[in-house]
Coordinates of C-alpha atoms and ligand atoms in Angstrom, one line a residue:
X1 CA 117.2 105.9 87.7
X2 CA 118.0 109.2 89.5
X3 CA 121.1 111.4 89.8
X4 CA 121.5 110.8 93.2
X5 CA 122.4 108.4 95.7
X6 CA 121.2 108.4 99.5
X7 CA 123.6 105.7 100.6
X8 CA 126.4 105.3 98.1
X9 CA 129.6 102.5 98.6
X10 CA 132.4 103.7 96.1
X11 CA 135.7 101.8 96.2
X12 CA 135.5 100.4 99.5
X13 CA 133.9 103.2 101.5
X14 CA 130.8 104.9 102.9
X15 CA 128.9 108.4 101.3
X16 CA 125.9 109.7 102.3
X17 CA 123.9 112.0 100.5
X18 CA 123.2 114.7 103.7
X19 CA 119.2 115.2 103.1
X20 CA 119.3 117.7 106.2
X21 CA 121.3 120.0 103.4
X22 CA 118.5 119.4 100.8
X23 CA 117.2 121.4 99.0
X24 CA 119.6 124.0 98.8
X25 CA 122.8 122.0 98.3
X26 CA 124.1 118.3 97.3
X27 CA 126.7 117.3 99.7
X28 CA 128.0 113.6 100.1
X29 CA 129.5 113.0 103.6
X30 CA 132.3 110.8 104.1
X31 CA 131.5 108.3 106.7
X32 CA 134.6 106.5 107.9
X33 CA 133.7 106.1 111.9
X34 CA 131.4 104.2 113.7
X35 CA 130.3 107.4 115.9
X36 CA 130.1 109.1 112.0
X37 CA 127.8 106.8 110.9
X38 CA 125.7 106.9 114.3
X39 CA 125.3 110.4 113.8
X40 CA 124.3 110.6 110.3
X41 CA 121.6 108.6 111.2
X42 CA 120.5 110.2 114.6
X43 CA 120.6 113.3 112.6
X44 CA 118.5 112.1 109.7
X45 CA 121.4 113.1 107.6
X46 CA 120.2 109.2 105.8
X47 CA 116.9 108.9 106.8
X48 CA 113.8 106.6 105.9
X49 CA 112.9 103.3 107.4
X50 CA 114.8 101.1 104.2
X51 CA 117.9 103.4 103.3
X52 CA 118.8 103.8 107.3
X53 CA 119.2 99.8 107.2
X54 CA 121.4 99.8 103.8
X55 CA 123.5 102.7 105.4
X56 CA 123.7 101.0 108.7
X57 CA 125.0 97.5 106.8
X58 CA 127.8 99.5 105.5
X59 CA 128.1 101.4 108.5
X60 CA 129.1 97.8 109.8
X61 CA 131.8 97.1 107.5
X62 CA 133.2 100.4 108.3
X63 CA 133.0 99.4 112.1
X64 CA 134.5 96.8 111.9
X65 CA 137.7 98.1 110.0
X66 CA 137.8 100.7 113.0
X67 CA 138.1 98.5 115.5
X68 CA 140.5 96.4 113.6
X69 CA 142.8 99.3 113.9
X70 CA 142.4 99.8 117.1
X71 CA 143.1 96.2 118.1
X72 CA 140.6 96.5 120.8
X73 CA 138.8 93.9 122.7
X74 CA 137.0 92.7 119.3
X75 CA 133.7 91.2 120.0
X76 CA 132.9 92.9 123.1
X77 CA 133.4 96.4 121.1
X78 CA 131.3 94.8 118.0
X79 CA 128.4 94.1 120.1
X80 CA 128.3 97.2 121.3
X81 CA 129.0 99.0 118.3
X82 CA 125.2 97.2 116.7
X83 CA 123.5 97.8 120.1
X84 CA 124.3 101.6 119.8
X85 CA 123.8 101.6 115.8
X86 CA 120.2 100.1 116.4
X87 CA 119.4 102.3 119.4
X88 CA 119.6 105.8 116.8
X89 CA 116.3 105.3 115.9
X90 CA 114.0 102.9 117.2
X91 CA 110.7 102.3 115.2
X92 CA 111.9 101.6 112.1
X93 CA 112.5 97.9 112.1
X94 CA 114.7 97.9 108.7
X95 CA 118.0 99.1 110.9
X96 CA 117.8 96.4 113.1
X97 CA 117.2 93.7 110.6
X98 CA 120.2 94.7 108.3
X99 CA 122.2 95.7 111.7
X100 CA 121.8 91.4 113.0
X101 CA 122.2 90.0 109.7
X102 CA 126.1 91.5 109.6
X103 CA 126.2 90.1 113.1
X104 CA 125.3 86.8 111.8
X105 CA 128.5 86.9 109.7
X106 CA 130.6 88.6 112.5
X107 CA 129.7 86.1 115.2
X108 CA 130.8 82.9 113.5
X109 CA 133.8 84.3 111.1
X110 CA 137.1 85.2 112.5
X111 CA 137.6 88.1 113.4
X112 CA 141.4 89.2 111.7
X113 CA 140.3 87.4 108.3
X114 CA 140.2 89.8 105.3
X115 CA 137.3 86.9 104.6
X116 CA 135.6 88.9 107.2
X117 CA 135.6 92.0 105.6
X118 CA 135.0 90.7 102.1
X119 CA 131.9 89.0 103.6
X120 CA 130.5 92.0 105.4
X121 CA 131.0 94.2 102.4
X122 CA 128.9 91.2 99.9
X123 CA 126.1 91.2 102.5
X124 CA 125.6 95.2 102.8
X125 CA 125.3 94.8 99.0
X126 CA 123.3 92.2 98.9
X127 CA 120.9 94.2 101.6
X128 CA 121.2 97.3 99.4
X129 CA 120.4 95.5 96.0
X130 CA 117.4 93.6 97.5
X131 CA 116.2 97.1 98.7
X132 CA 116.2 98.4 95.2
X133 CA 114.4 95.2 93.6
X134 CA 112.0 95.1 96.3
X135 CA 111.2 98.6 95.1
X136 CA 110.7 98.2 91.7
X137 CA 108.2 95.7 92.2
X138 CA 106.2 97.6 94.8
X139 CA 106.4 100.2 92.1
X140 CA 104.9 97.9 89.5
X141 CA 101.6 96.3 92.1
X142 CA 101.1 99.9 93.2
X143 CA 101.0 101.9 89.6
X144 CA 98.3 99.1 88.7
X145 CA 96.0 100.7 91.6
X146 CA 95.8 104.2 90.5
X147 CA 94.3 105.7 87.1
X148 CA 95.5 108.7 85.0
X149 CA 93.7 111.8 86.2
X150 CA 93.9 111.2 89.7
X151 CA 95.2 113.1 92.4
X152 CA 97.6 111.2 94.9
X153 CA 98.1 112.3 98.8
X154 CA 101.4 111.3 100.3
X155 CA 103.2 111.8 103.6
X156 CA 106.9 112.5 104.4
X157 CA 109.3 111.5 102.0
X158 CA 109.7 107.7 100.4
X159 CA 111.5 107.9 97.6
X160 CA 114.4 106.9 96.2
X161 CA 116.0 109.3 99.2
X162 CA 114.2 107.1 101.6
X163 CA 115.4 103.9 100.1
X164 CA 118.5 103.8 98.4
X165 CA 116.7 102.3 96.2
X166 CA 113.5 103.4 93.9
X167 CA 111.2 104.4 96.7
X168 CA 108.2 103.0 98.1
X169 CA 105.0 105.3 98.0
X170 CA 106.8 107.7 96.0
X171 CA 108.0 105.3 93.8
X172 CA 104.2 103.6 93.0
X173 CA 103.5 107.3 91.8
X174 CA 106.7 107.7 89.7
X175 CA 106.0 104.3 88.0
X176 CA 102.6 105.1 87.3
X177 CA 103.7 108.2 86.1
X178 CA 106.4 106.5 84.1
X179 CA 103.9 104.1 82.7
X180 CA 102.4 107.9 80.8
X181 CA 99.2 108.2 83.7
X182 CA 98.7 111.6 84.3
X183 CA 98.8 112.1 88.3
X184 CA 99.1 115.2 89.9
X185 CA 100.4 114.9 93.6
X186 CA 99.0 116.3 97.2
X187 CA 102.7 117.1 98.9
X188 CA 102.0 117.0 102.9
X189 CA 104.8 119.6 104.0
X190 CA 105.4 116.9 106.7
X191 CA 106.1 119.2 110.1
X192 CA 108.4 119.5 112.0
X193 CA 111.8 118.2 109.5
X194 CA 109.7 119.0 106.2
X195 CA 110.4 116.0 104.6
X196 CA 107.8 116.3 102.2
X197 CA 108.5 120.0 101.1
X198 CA 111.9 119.8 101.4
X199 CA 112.5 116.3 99.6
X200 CA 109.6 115.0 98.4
X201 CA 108.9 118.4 96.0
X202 CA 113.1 117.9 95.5
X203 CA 112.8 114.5 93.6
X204 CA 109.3 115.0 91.9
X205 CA 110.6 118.4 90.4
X206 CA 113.2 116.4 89.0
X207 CA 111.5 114.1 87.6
X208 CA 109.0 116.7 86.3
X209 CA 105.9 114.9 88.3
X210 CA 102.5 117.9 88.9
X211 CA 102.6 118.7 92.3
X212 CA 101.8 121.2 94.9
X213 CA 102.9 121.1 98.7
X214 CA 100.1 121.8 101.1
X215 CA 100.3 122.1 104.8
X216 CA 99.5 118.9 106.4
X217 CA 96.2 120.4 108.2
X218 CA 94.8 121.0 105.0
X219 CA 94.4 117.2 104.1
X220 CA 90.9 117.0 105.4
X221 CA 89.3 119.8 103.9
X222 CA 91.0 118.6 100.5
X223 CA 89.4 115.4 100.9
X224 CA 86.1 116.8 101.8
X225 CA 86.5 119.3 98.5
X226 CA 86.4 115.7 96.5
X227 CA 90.1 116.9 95.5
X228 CA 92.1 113.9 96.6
X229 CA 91.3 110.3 95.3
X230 CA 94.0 108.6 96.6
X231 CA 96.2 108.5 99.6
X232 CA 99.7 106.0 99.5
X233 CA 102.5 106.8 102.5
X234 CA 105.4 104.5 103.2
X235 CA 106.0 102.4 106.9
X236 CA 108.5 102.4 109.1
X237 CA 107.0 99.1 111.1
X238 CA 104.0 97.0 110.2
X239 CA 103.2 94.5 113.1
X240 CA 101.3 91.0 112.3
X241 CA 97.6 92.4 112.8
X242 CA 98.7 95.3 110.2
X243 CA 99.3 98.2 112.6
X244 CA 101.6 100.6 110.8
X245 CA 103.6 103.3 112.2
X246 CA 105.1 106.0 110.2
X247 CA 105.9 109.6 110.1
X248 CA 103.7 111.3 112.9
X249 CA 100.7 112.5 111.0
X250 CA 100.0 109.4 109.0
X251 CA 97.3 108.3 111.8
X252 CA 94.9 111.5 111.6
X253 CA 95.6 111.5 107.0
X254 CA 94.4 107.3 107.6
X255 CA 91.3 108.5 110.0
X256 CA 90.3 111.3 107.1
X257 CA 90.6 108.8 104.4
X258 CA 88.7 106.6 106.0
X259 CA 85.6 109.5 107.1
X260 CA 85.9 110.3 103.1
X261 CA 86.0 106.5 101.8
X262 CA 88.7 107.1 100.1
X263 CA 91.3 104.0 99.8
X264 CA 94.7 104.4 102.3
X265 CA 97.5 102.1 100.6
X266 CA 100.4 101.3 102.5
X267 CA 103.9 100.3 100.8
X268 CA 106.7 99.0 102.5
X269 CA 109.0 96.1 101.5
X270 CA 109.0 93.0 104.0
X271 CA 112.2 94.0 105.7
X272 CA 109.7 96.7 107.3
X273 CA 107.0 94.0 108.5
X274 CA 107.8 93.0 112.2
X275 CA 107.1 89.0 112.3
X276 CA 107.6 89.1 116.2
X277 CA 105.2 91.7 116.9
X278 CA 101.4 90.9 116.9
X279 CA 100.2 94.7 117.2
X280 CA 101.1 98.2 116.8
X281 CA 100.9 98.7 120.9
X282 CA 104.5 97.1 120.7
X283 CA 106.1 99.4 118.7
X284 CA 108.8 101.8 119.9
X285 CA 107.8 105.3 119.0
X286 CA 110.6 107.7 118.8
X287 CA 110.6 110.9 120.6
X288 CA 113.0 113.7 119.4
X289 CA 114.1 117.0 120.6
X290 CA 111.6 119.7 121.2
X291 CA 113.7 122.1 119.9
X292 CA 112.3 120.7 116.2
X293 CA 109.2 121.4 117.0
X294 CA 109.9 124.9 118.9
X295 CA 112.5 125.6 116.0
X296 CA 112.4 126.3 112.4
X297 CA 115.7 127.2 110.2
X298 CA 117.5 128.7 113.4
X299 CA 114.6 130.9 114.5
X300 CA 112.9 130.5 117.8
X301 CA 108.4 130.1 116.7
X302 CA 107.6 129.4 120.8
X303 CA 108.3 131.8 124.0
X304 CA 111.6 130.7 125.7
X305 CA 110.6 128.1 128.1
X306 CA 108.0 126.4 125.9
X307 CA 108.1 122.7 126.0
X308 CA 107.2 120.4 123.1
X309 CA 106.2 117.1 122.6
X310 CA 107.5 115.8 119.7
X311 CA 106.9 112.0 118.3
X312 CA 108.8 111.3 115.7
X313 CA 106.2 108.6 114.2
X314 CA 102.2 107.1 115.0
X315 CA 100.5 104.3 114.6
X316 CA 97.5 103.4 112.5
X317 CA 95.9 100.9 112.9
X318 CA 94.9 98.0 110.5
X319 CA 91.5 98.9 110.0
X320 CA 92.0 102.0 108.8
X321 CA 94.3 100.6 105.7
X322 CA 92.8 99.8 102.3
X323 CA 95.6 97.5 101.2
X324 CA 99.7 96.7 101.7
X325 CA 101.2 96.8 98.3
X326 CA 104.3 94.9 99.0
X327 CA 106.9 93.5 96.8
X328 CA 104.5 90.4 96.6
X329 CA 101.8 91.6 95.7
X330 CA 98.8 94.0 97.4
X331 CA 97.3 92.5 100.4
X332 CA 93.8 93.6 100.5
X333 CA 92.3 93.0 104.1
X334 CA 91.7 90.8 106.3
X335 CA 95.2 91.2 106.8
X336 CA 96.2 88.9 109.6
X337 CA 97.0 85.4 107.9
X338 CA 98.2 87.0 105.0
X339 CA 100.6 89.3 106.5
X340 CA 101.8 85.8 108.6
X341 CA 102.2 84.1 105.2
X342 CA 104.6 87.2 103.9
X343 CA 107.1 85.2 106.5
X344 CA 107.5 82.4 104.9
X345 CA 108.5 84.3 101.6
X346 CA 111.8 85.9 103.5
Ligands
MRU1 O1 112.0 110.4 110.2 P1 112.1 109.8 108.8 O2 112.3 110.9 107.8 O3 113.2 108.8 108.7 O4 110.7 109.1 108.5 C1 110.5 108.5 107.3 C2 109.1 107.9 107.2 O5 108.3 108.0 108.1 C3 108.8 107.2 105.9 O6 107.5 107.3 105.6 C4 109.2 105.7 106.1 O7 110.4 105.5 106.7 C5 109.1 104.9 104.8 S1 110.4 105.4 103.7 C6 110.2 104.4 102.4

């Protein structure tokens, strides 16, 4: 397991490894606020579809124990307090999920019962633990798909930064790597945060994993130069037809793949599959500041009044993905009655 922990509960309260600071320094935040928590999140201080909804499950408990103190109007406040937690960042459906099951428990326990609180904090580990088993077998069906010698694409970052847990994508390569395969990883840079250079190249130099960071525009001509067999990127909402948004960029790497018949996995738990929405049209796409784009380490790249668009995540669609490789197994297409059948394994 790794020296590090993107969310981390210690004796009752809340640290966050702050991956805006990576890589140049480890610092674990202190969360003990609700508008903390909200921030760390908005800011991608915790980031990644899985380990935003174990950081916003303890961001609950911590909530709640604010407005305890505060003796406030108590479920009013609550409810607002999830609304607000869920609105930080919209696409990824695994912050909403772990954000209503702590309402579950709130709703129907009183509310000045240390039985509340001992309940909230059981359920954010439970959420946190299933996270990290739900990884390890993703990590096991997704090493059985790729062969020593090959050279592995990925997008963003989805690994055990991404997850409090192993990782998704990143974590099929480190078990296959673990297992003594011989891979050598494609890094996309990931514009405009850097995720991939700045924490995906972090946690495969520590685990000593071949790699080299290109510049996301160079995917295509890799693939056309035969020097990328594989292609695996994690999801931050996968709709019932198999529609998958992720990190913007995933949709033109899918399109390539697809030119260059080579095979596009998908791996995401089930906490990140969206049983109530039929297609990939229906999902939220997140739009952050233009100063991201406009901006890089303080430095201004665009003339003054530029203006930027800046989508946070795309969609692919279904027919551009090889297979899901889900902690159930890979789900090779048609992917419709399968990815309905996933629902009844919650
Ligand atoms: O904006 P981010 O860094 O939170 O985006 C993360 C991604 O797009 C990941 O690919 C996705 O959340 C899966 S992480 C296992």
């Amino acid at each position: 397991m790794e020296d590090f922990k993107a969310v981390d509960w210690k004796e009752g309260k809340l640290y966050i490894l702050d991956q805006t600071l990576l890589p140049e320094r480890e610092v674990y935040l202190e969360i003990n606020t609700t508008a903390e928590i909200c921030e760390a999140i908005s800011s991608l201080r915790v980031r990644g579809a899985p380990a935003i909804g174990v950081a916003a499950a303890f961001g609950m408990v911590v909530a709640v124990r604010e407005l305890c103190r505060k003796k406030s109007n108590f479920r009013e406040s609550i409810e607002k307090v999830a609304e607000n937690l869920v609105a930080t960042r919209p696409t990824a459906i695994n912050l909403r999920k772990a954000v209503w099951r702590m309402m579950e428990i709130i709703r129907i326990k009183d509310v000045e019962s240390k039985e509340l609180l001992d309940e909230l904090e059981k359920e954010a580990r439970k959420i946190y633990q299933e996270n990290l088993e739900s990884d390890l077998k993703i990590a096991e069906y997704g090493a059985a798909l790729l062969e020593s010698g090959e050279t592995v694409l990925t997008h963003c970052n989805t690994g055990a930064l991404a997850t409090a847990g192993y990782g998704t994508a990143l974590g099929v390569i480190k078990k296959a790597f673990e297992q003594g395969k011989k891979i050598k990883v494609f890094v996309d840079e990931t514009r405009p945060l850097l995720q991939g250079s700045r924490l995906t190249a972090w946690e495969l130099e520590k685990i000593g994993i071949q790699y080299e960071i290109i510049v996301d525009s160079a995917a295509g001509f890799l693939m056309f130069q035969k020097e990328v067999d594989k292609i695996i990127v994690g999801a931050d909402r996968i709709t019932l037809n198999g529609d998958t948004a992720n990190k913007i960029g995933t949709h033109s790497l899918a399109v390539l793949a697809f030119h260059y018949r080579l095979p596009f996995y998908v791996a995401a738990p089930l906490t990140t599959f969206d049983f109530d929405l039929y297609q990939g049209e229906e999902i939220p796409i997140e739009k952050r500041q233009p100063s991201e784009v406009i901006e890089l380490a303080g430095r201004t790249l665009a003339p003054p009044a530029a203006r930027a668009y800046n989508l946070a995540f795309d969609i692919t669609p279904a027919s551009f993905i090889s297979a899901f490789i889900t902690e159930k197994g890979v789900i090779f297409p048609p992917f419709k009655d399968q990815i309905a059948c996933l629902k009844e394994e919650i």
